[in-house]
Short mmCIF file of C-alpha atoms and ligand atoms in Angstrom, two decimals:
data_model
loop_
_atom_site.label_atom_id
_atom_site.label_comp_id
_atom_site.label_asym_id
_atom_site.label_seq_id
_atom_site.Cartn_x
_atom_site.Cartn_y
_atom_site.Cartn_z
CA UNK A 1 21.67 -6.52 -5.10
CA UNK A 2 23.41 -8.98 -7.43
CA UNK A 3 23.53 -8.20 -11.09
CA UNK A 4 22.64 -10.45 -14.00
CA UNK A 5 22.98 -9.54 -17.64
CA UNK A 6 20.02 -10.32 -19.84
CA UNK A 7 21.59 -10.72 -23.30
CA UNK A 8 18.83 -8.89 -25.12
CA UNK A 9 18.46 -5.53 -26.76
CA UNK A 10 14.67 -5.87 -27.00
CA UNK A 11 13.19 -3.32 -24.56
CA UNK A 12 9.86 -5.19 -24.41
CA UNK A 13 11.54 -8.37 -23.24
CA UNK A 14 13.92 -6.60 -20.83
CA UNK A 15 10.98 -4.81 -19.22
CA UNK A 16 8.97 -8.04 -18.87
CA UNK A 17 11.84 -10.00 -17.34
CA UNK A 18 13.08 -7.16 -15.11
CA UNK A 19 9.64 -6.92 -13.53
CA UNK A 20 9.62 -10.64 -12.82
CA UNK A 21 13.10 -10.68 -11.23
CA UNK A 22 12.47 -7.45 -9.31
CA UNK A 23 13.91 -7.57 -5.80
CA UNK A 24 16.14 -10.59 -6.43
CA UNK A 25 18.53 -9.44 -9.12
CA UNK A 26 19.25 -6.19 -10.88
CA UNK A 27 18.74 -7.09 -14.53
CA UNK A 28 20.84 -5.22 -17.09
CA UNK A 29 20.33 -5.37 -20.84
CA UNK A 30 23.03 -5.40 -23.48
CA UNK A 31 22.92 -1.62 -23.97
CA UNK A 32 23.48 -1.11 -20.23
CA UNK A 33 26.88 -2.82 -20.52
CA UNK A 34 27.81 -1.07 -23.75
CA UNK A 35 27.26 -4.09 -25.97
CA UNK A 36 25.79 -2.78 -29.18
CA UNK A 37 26.82 -5.60 -31.51
CA UNK A 38 24.16 -7.75 -33.10
CA UNK A 39 25.07 -11.09 -31.56
CA UNK A 40 24.85 -13.73 -34.30
CA UNK A 41 21.88 -16.09 -33.94
CA UNK A 42 23.12 -18.73 -36.34
CA UNK A 43 22.11 -21.95 -34.55
CA UNK A 44 19.41 -24.15 -36.03
CA UNK A 45 17.43 -24.49 -32.81
CA UNK A 46 15.90 -22.22 -30.20
CA UNK A 47 18.10 -23.83 -27.51
CA UNK A 48 21.21 -23.31 -29.66
CA UNK A 49 20.53 -19.62 -30.21
CA UNK A 50 19.85 -19.02 -26.52
CA UNK A 51 23.21 -20.63 -25.65
CA UNK A 52 25.08 -18.68 -28.37
CA UNK A 53 23.97 -15.35 -26.95
CA UNK A 54 24.68 -16.19 -23.31
CA UNK A 55 28.14 -17.59 -24.13
CA UNK A 56 28.95 -14.49 -26.18
CA UNK A 57 28.39 -12.18 -23.21
CA UNK A 58 30.36 -14.42 -20.87
CA UNK A 59 33.27 -14.57 -23.33
CA UNK A 60 33.34 -10.86 -24.17
CA UNK A 61 32.31 -9.27 -20.88
CA UNK A 62 33.05 -11.91 -18.23
CA UNK A 63 29.68 -11.38 -16.54
CA UNK A 64 27.02 -13.83 -15.37
CA UNK A 65 24.36 -13.80 -17.99
CA UNK A 66 21.20 -15.32 -19.25
CA UNK A 67 19.64 -15.09 -22.63
CA UNK A 68 16.40 -16.11 -24.17
CA UNK A 69 15.21 -17.27 -27.53
CA UNK A 70 11.62 -17.68 -28.53
CA UNK A 71 9.77 -19.17 -31.45
CA UNK A 72 6.20 -19.70 -32.47
CA UNK A 73 5.68 -23.33 -33.54
CA UNK A 74 2.58 -23.93 -35.65
CA UNK A 75 1.41 -27.54 -35.81
CA UNK A 76 0.04 -27.51 -39.37
CA UNK A 77 3.28 -25.95 -40.61
CA UNK A 78 5.46 -28.64 -39.05
CA UNK A 79 6.69 -26.33 -36.29
CA UNK A 80 7.40 -23.32 -38.51
CA UNK A 81 8.26 -20.52 -38.16
CA UNK A 82 10.01 -21.84 -35.04
CA UNK A 83 13.65 -20.75 -34.84
CA UNK A 84 12.98 -18.46 -37.84
CA UNK A 85 10.08 -16.58 -36.18
CA UNK A 86 11.74 -13.15 -36.15
CA UNK A 87 12.79 -13.24 -39.82
CA UNK A 88 9.91 -15.35 -41.15
CA UNK A 89 9.05 -12.85 -43.90
CA UNK A 90 12.54 -11.46 -44.39
CA UNK A 91 15.54 -9.72 -42.85
CA UNK A 92 13.49 -6.64 -41.93
CA UNK A 93 11.96 -8.58 -39.00
CA UNK A 94 8.67 -6.82 -39.67
CA UNK A 95 6.06 -8.17 -37.23
CA UNK A 96 3.09 -7.31 -39.46
CA UNK A 97 4.70 -8.92 -42.50
CA UNK A 98 5.44 -12.01 -40.37
CA UNK A 99 1.80 -12.23 -39.32
CA UNK A 100 0.58 -11.73 -42.90
CA UNK A 101 2.84 -14.51 -44.19
CA UNK A 102 1.79 -16.87 -41.43
CA UNK A 103 -1.91 -16.25 -42.19
CA UNK A 104 -1.28 -16.87 -45.86
CA UNK A 105 0.58 -20.14 -45.22
CA UNK A 106 -2.16 -21.32 -42.85
CA UNK A 107 -5.06 -20.44 -45.19
CA UNK A 108 -5.77 -23.99 -46.34
CA UNK A 109 -5.54 -25.63 -42.91
CA UNK A 110 -8.29 -26.14 -40.34
CA UNK A 111 -5.78 -27.03 -37.60
CA UNK A 112 -4.68 -23.65 -36.27
CA UNK A 113 -3.02 -24.92 -33.09
CA UNK A 114 0.37 -23.54 -32.14
CA UNK A 115 2.66 -23.04 -29.22
CA UNK A 116 5.17 -20.45 -28.17
CA UNK A 117 8.42 -21.88 -26.90
CA UNK A 118 10.98 -19.97 -24.94
CA UNK A 119 14.35 -21.32 -23.89
CA UNK A 120 16.43 -19.43 -21.38
CA UNK A 121 20.14 -20.23 -21.23
CA UNK A 122 21.85 -19.18 -18.00
CA UNK A 123 25.60 -19.11 -17.56
CA UNK A 124 26.24 -18.68 -13.84
CA UNK A 125 29.77 -18.95 -12.50
CA UNK A 126 30.78 -20.94 -15.57
CA UNK A 127 27.92 -23.48 -15.37
CA UNK A 128 25.30 -23.64 -18.13
CA UNK A 129 21.60 -24.26 -17.40
CA UNK A 130 18.55 -24.36 -19.70
CA UNK A 131 14.94 -23.53 -18.77
CA UNK A 132 11.99 -24.07 -21.13
CA UNK A 133 8.59 -22.40 -21.13
CA UNK A 134 5.70 -23.48 -23.35
CA UNK A 135 2.23 -22.10 -23.92
CA UNK A 136 -0.29 -23.77 -26.20
CA UNK A 137 -3.01 -21.94 -28.09
CA UNK A 138 -4.71 -21.14 -31.38
CA UNK A 139 -3.85 -18.80 -34.22
CA UNK A 140 -6.84 -16.51 -34.90
CA UNK A 141 -7.64 -15.37 -38.44
CA UNK A 142 -8.05 -11.76 -37.34
CA UNK A 143 -5.82 -9.59 -35.17
CA UNK A 144 -7.02 -8.54 -31.73
CA UNK A 145 -5.56 -5.98 -29.34
CA UNK A 146 -2.88 -3.32 -29.32
CA UNK A 147 -0.63 -4.58 -26.49
CA UNK A 148 2.27 -7.01 -26.53
CA UNK A 149 4.44 -7.44 -29.59
CA UNK A 150 5.36 -9.85 -32.37
CA UNK A 151 2.67 -12.46 -32.99
CA UNK A 152 0.64 -11.51 -29.88
CA UNK A 153 -2.42 -10.13 -31.74
CA UNK A 154 -3.15 -13.47 -33.41
CA UNK A 155 -2.34 -15.86 -30.53
CA UNK A 156 -5.04 -16.88 -28.08
CA UNK A 157 -3.78 -19.23 -25.35
CA UNK A 158 -5.87 -22.34 -24.64
CA UNK A 159 -8.51 -21.71 -21.97
CA UNK A 160 -8.70 -18.00 -22.73
CA UNK A 161 -10.73 -15.86 -25.12
CA UNK A 162 -8.37 -12.87 -25.28
CA UNK A 163 -5.29 -12.71 -27.46
CA UNK A 164 -1.95 -11.98 -25.78
CA UNK A 165 -2.18 -8.49 -27.24
CA UNK A 166 -5.49 -7.88 -25.45
CA UNK A 167 -4.20 -8.98 -22.03
CA UNK A 168 -2.51 -6.64 -19.61
CA UNK A 169 1.14 -7.47 -19.18
CA UNK A 170 0.75 -9.14 -15.77
CA UNK A 171 -1.87 -11.46 -17.15
CA UNK A 172 0.34 -12.33 -20.12
CA UNK A 173 3.46 -12.74 -17.95
CA UNK A 174 1.55 -15.10 -15.65
CA UNK A 175 0.81 -17.67 -18.36
CA UNK A 176 3.20 -16.95 -21.21
CA UNK A 177 6.06 -19.05 -22.56
CA UNK A 178 8.55 -16.41 -21.40
CA UNK A 179 6.80 -16.03 -18.04
CA UNK A 180 7.02 -19.78 -17.45
CA UNK A 181 10.67 -20.00 -18.45
CA UNK A 182 11.52 -16.97 -16.28
CA UNK A 183 9.65 -18.56 -13.39
CA UNK A 184 11.86 -21.64 -13.71
CA UNK A 185 14.93 -19.40 -13.84
CA UNK A 186 13.68 -17.56 -10.77
CA UNK A 187 13.08 -20.80 -8.82
CA UNK A 188 16.58 -21.92 -9.70
CA UNK A 189 18.21 -18.61 -8.75
CA UNK A 190 16.36 -18.56 -5.42
CA UNK A 191 17.64 -22.04 -4.62
CA UNK A 192 21.16 -21.18 -5.79
CA UNK A 193 21.06 -18.20 -3.39
P1 IMP B 1 13.43 -13.64 -30.72
O1 IMP B 1 13.49 -14.63 -29.60
O2 IMP B 1 13.57 -12.23 -30.26
O3 IMP B 1 14.31 -13.98 -31.86
O4 IMP B 1 11.92 -13.66 -31.21
C1 IMP B 1 11.53 -14.44 -32.27
C2 IMP B 1 10.25 -13.93 -32.82
O5 IMP B 1 9.17 -14.33 -31.99
C3 IMP B 1 10.11 -12.43 -33.01
O6 IMP B 1 9.48 -12.20 -34.25
C4 IMP B 1 9.24 -11.96 -31.90
O7 IMP B 1 8.46 -10.91 -32.27
C5 IMP B 1 8.41 -13.19 -31.67
N1 IMP B 1 8.10 -13.23 -30.24
C6 IMP B 1 8.97 -13.44 -29.25
N2 IMP B 1 8.32 -13.39 -28.06
C7 IMP B 1 7.03 -13.14 -28.37
C8 IMP B 1 5.87 -12.95 -27.56
O8 IMP B 1 5.89 -12.99 -26.32
N3 IMP B 1 4.74 -12.72 -28.24
C9 IMP B 1 4.66 -12.65 -29.57
N4 IMP B 1 5.70 -12.79 -30.36
C10 IMP B 1 6.88 -13.04 -29.75
#
């Protein structure tokens, strides 16, 4: 089976994506290729950060690679936290502190609509490709569920009553921002052979 590097050290994400590409590509994470550096995510957009990470692996390891960057964009907050989602409350990247700050900043708004946006950047045989996945939903005032990660306990996708953290992973993967972007990547890779 062909190998693709997923430029991520996040075991949650690697697991999700590996399951979706199962049978088509062997997906290796950064640790599997001995890359332990924290790749700088210094771009000012989700697309830019996705490209930075993929290019880094191609430059340093010479391997076909894709990377992913995700942000939660809240309408009332003008798209924040967006590209700053991981470090919204500080460098510790503490998911609970991020949720708490988001709730505080949203307190005075009735519009609690938001979307998750994922951009996957693929560098395959020197060619760059971008794939976007979006899911729209609402930010709940309380937290629901123990599954998932990040902002999952407060995000309920439109048309559903369960938060992402209450869904089993197949249900989440089927409708999520990352799931949709990975599906586009998958369709492309199948066509590319
Ligand atoms: P990054 O793409 O790893 O930088 O993620 C940015 C931020 O979004 C982190 O705080 C993650 O916890 C959060 N995040 C990324 N994907 C998801 C998801 O599927 N659900 C909830 N939060 C997520």
